[in-house]
Short mmCIF file of C-alpha atoms in Angstrom, two decimals:
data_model
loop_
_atom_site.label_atom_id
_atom_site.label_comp_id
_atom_site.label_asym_id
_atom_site.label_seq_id
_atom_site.Cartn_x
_atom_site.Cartn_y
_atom_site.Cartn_z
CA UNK A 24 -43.56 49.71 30.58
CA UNK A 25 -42.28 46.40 31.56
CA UNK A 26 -42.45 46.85 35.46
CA UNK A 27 -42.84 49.81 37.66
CA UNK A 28 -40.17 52.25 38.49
CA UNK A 29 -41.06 52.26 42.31
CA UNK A 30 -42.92 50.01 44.22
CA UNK A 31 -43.96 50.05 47.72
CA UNK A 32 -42.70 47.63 50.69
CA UNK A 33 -43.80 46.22 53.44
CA UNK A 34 -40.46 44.66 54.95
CA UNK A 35 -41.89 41.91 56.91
CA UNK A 36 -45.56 40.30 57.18
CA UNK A 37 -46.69 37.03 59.06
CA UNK A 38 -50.17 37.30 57.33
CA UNK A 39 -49.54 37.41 53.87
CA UNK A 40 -48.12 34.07 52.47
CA UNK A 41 -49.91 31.97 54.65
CA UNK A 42 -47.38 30.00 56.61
CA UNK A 43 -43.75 31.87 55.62
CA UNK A 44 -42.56 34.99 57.03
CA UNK A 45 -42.52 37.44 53.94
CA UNK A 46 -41.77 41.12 52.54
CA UNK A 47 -44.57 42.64 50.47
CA UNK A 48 -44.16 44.23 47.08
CA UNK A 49 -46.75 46.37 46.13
CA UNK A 50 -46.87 47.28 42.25
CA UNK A 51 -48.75 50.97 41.38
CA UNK A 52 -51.66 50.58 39.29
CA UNK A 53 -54.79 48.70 38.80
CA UNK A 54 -57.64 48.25 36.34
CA UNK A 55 -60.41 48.28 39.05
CA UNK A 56 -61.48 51.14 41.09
CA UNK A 57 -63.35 49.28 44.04
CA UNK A 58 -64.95 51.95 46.14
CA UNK A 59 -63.41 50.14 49.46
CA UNK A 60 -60.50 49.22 48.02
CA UNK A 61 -57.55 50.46 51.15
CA UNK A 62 -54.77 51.64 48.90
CA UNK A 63 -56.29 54.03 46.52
CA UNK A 64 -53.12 55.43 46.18
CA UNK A 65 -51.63 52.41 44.33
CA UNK A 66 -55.08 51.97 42.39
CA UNK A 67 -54.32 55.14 40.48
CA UNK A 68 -50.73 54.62 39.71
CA UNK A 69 -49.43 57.23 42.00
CA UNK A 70 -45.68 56.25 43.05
CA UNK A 71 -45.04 59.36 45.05
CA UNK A 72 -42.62 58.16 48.15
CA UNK A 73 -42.16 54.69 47.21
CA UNK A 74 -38.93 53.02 46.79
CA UNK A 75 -36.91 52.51 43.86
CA UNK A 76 -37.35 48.73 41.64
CA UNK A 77 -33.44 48.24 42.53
CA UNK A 78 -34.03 49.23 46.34
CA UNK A 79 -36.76 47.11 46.55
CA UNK A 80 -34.91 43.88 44.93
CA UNK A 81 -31.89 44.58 46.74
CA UNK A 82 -33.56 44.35 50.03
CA UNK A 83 -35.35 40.89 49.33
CA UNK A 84 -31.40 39.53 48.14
CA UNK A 85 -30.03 40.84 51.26
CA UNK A 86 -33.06 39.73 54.12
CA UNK A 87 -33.42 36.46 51.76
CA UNK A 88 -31.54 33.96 54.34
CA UNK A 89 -34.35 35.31 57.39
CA UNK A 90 -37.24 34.98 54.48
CA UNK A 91 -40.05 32.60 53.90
CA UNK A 92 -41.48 33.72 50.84
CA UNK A 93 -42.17 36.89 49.00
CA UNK A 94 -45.54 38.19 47.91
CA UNK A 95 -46.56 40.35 45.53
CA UNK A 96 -49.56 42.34 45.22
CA UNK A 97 -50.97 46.26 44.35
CA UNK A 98 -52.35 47.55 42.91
CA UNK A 99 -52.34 44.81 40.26
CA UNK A 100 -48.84 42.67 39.36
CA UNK A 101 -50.34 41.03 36.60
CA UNK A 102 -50.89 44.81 34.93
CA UNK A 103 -46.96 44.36 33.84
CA UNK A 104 -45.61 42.23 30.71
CA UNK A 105 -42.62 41.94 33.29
CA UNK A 106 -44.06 40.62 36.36
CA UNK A 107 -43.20 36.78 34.94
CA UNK A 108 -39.66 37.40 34.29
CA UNK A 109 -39.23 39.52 37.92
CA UNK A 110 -40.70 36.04 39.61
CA UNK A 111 -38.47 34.20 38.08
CA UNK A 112 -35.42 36.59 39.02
CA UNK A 113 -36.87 36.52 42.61
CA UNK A 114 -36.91 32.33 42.82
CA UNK A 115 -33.20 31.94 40.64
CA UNK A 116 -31.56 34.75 42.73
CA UNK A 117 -32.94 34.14 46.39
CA UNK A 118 -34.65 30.42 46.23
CA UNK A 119 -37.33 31.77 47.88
CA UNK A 120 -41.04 31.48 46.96
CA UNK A 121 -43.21 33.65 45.43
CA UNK A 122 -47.13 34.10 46.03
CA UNK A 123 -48.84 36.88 44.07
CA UNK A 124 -52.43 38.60 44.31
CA UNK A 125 -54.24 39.28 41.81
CA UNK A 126 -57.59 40.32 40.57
CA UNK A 127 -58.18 37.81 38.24
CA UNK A 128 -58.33 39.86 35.03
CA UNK A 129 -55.62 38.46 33.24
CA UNK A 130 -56.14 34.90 32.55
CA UNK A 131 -54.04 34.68 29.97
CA UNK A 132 -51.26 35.52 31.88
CA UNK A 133 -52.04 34.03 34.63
CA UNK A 134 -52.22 30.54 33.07
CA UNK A 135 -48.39 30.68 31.97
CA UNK A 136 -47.49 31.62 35.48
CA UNK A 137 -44.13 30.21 37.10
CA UNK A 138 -44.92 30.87 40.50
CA UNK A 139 -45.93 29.10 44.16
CA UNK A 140 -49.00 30.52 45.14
CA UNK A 141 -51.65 32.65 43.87
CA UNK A 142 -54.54 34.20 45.77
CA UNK A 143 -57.23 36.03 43.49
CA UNK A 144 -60.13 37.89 44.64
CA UNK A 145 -63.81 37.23 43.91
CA UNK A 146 -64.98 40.29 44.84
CA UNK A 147 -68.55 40.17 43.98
CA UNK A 148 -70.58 38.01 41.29
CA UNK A 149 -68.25 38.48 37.99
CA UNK A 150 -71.79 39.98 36.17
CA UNK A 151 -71.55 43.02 38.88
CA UNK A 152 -67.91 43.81 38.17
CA UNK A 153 -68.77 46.79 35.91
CA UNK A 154 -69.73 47.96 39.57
CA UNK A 155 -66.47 47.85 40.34
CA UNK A 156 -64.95 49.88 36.95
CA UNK A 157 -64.61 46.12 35.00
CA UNK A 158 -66.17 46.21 31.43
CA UNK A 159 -67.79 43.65 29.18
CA UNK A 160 -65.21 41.57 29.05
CA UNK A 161 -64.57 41.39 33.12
CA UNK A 162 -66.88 38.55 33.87
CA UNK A 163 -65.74 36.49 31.43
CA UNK A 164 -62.26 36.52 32.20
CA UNK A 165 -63.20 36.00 36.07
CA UNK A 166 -64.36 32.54 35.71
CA UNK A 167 -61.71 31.83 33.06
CA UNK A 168 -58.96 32.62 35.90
CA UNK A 169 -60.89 30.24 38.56
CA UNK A 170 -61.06 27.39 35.93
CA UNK A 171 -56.72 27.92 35.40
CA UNK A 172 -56.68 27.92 39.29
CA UNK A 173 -58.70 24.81 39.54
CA UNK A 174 -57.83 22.67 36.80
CA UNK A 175 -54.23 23.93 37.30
CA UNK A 176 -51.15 22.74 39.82
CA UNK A 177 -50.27 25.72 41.63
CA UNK A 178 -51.74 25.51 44.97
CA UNK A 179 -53.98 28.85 45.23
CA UNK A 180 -57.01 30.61 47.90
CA UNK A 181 -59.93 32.79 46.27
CA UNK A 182 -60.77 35.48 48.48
CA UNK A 183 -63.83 37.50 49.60
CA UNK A 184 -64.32 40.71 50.82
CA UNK A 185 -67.66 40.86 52.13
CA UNK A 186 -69.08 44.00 51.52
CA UNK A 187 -72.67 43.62 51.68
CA UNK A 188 -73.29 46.42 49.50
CA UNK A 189 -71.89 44.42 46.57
CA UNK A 190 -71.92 41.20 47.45
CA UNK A 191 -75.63 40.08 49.74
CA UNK A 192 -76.33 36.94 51.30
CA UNK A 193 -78.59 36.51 48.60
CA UNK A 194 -76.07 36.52 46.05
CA UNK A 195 -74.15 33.10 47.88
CA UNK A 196 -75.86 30.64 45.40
CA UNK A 197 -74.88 32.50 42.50
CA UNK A 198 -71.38 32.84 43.66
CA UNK A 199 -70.97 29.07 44.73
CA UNK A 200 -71.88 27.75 40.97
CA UNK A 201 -68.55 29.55 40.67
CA UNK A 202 -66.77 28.12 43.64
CA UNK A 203 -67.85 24.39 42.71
CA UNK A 204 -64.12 22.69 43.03
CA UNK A 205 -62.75 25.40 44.70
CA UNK A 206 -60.90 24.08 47.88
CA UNK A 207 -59.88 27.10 49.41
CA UNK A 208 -62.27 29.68 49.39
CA UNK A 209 -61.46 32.83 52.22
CA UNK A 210 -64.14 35.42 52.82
CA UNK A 211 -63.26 38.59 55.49
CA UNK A 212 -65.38 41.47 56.53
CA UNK A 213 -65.43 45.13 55.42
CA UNK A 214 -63.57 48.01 57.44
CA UNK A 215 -63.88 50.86 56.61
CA UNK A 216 -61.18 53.34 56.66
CA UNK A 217 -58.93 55.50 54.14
CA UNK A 218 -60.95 53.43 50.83
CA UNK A 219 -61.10 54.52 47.55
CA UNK A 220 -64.72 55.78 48.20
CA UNK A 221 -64.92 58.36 50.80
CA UNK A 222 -69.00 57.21 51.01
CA UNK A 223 -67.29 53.49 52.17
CA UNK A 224 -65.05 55.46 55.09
CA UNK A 225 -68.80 55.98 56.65
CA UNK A 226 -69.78 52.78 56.32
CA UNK A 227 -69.96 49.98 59.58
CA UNK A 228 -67.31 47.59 59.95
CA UNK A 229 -68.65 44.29 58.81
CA UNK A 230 -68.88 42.00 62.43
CA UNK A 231 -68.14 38.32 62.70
CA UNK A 232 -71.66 37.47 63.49
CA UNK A 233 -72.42 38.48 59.63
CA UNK A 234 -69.40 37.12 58.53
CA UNK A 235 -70.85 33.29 60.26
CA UNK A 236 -74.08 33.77 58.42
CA UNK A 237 -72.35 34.28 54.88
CA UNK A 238 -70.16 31.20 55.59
CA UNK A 239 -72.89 29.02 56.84
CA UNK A 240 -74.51 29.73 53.50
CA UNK A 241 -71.37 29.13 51.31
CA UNK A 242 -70.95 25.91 53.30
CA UNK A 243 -74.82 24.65 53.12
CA UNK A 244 -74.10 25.41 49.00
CA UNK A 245 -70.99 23.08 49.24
CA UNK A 246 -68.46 25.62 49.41
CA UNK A 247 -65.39 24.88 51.37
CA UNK A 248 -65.43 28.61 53.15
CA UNK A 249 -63.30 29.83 55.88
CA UNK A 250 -63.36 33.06 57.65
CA UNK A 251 -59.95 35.13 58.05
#
């Protein structure tokens, strides 16, 4: 399948594409299975009550002129041969921008990419993603997305859940031989709260004070780290 039959929608979000008021497309499916990820739905594919590919399009053509930017995101976008050729459709038909999320697992893909602005997860230190349902071949194609972003054009954020139970304060060194270059690096906290994982919903929210320490560490390893 080139591209999903339905996606979801968020009509409007002043979060999302940093800068640009933008509509969210959210594309079913991913090859992860994070236990906090907060659309578990979408992680397994399941496309009950979303909207239609042609709804979906024909909403971004006709809220264009109001429009910043358009972002997509899952799930995983980068799961579909035809997430290129939608991006392009999106930029010829409504000159708007396109920022996508992704997990990082596609580096091939991702390095041919005709788009504005890409943020991809680190979630934890790419030799722990089998933690996280990656295989062998997971870490490997981590850092071979962060060298595209980095040696690449397109400007781009990596971004960091901090969920202590994958990712300790312990682990920062590791992760910033990783993050060397990397001049955008966003970490946020934990909440618990409808995830994948029903063991994560009884988990604590992560609080800022935590959040400070992890940054102060990324930063004392030379990391340019900034909480959202």
């Amino acid at each position: 399948m080139k591209l999903p039959v339905r996606f979801g929608l968020q009509k409007t979000s002043l979060i999302d594409y940093p800068g640009k008021i933008a509509p969210v497309i959210f594309f079913p499916g991913c090859n992860l299975r994070c236990p906090y990820c907060h659309n578990p739905d979408l992680a397994y594919g399941r496309t009950e009550g979303l909207l239609l590919r042609n709804e979906v399009f024909e909403y971004v053509k006709f809220r264009a002129p109001l429009l910043g930017g358009v972002v997509l995101s899952g799930g995983e976008p980068l799961l579909y041969p035809g997430t290129p050729d939608l991006i392009r459709q999106i930029r010829e038909e409504t000159g708007l921008p396109v920022k996508i999320d992704t997990n990082g697992l596609s580096p091939r893909i991702l390095a041919d990419l005709e788009v504005d602005y890409v943020a991809m997860d680190l979630k934890t230190l790419p030799r722990r993603y089998s933690e996280l349902g990656g295989d062998e071949s997971s870490a490997e194609r981590i850092i071979q997305s962060i060298g595209i972003l980095k040696n690449g054009n397109i400007p781009y954020e990596i971004r960091t859940t901090i969920v202590p139970q994958l990712f300790s304060l312990d682990n920062v060194p590791e992760m910033a031989h990783y993050l060397k270059g990397v001049e955008n690096h966003i970490i946020t906290g934990f909440k618990p709260g409808h995830c994948l994982s029903e063991t994560y919903n009884e988990m604590p929210e992560v609080p800022e004070s935590l959040l400070i320490q992890y940054r102060t560490r990324f930063l004392e390893k030379g990391c340019s780290t900034e909480i959202r």
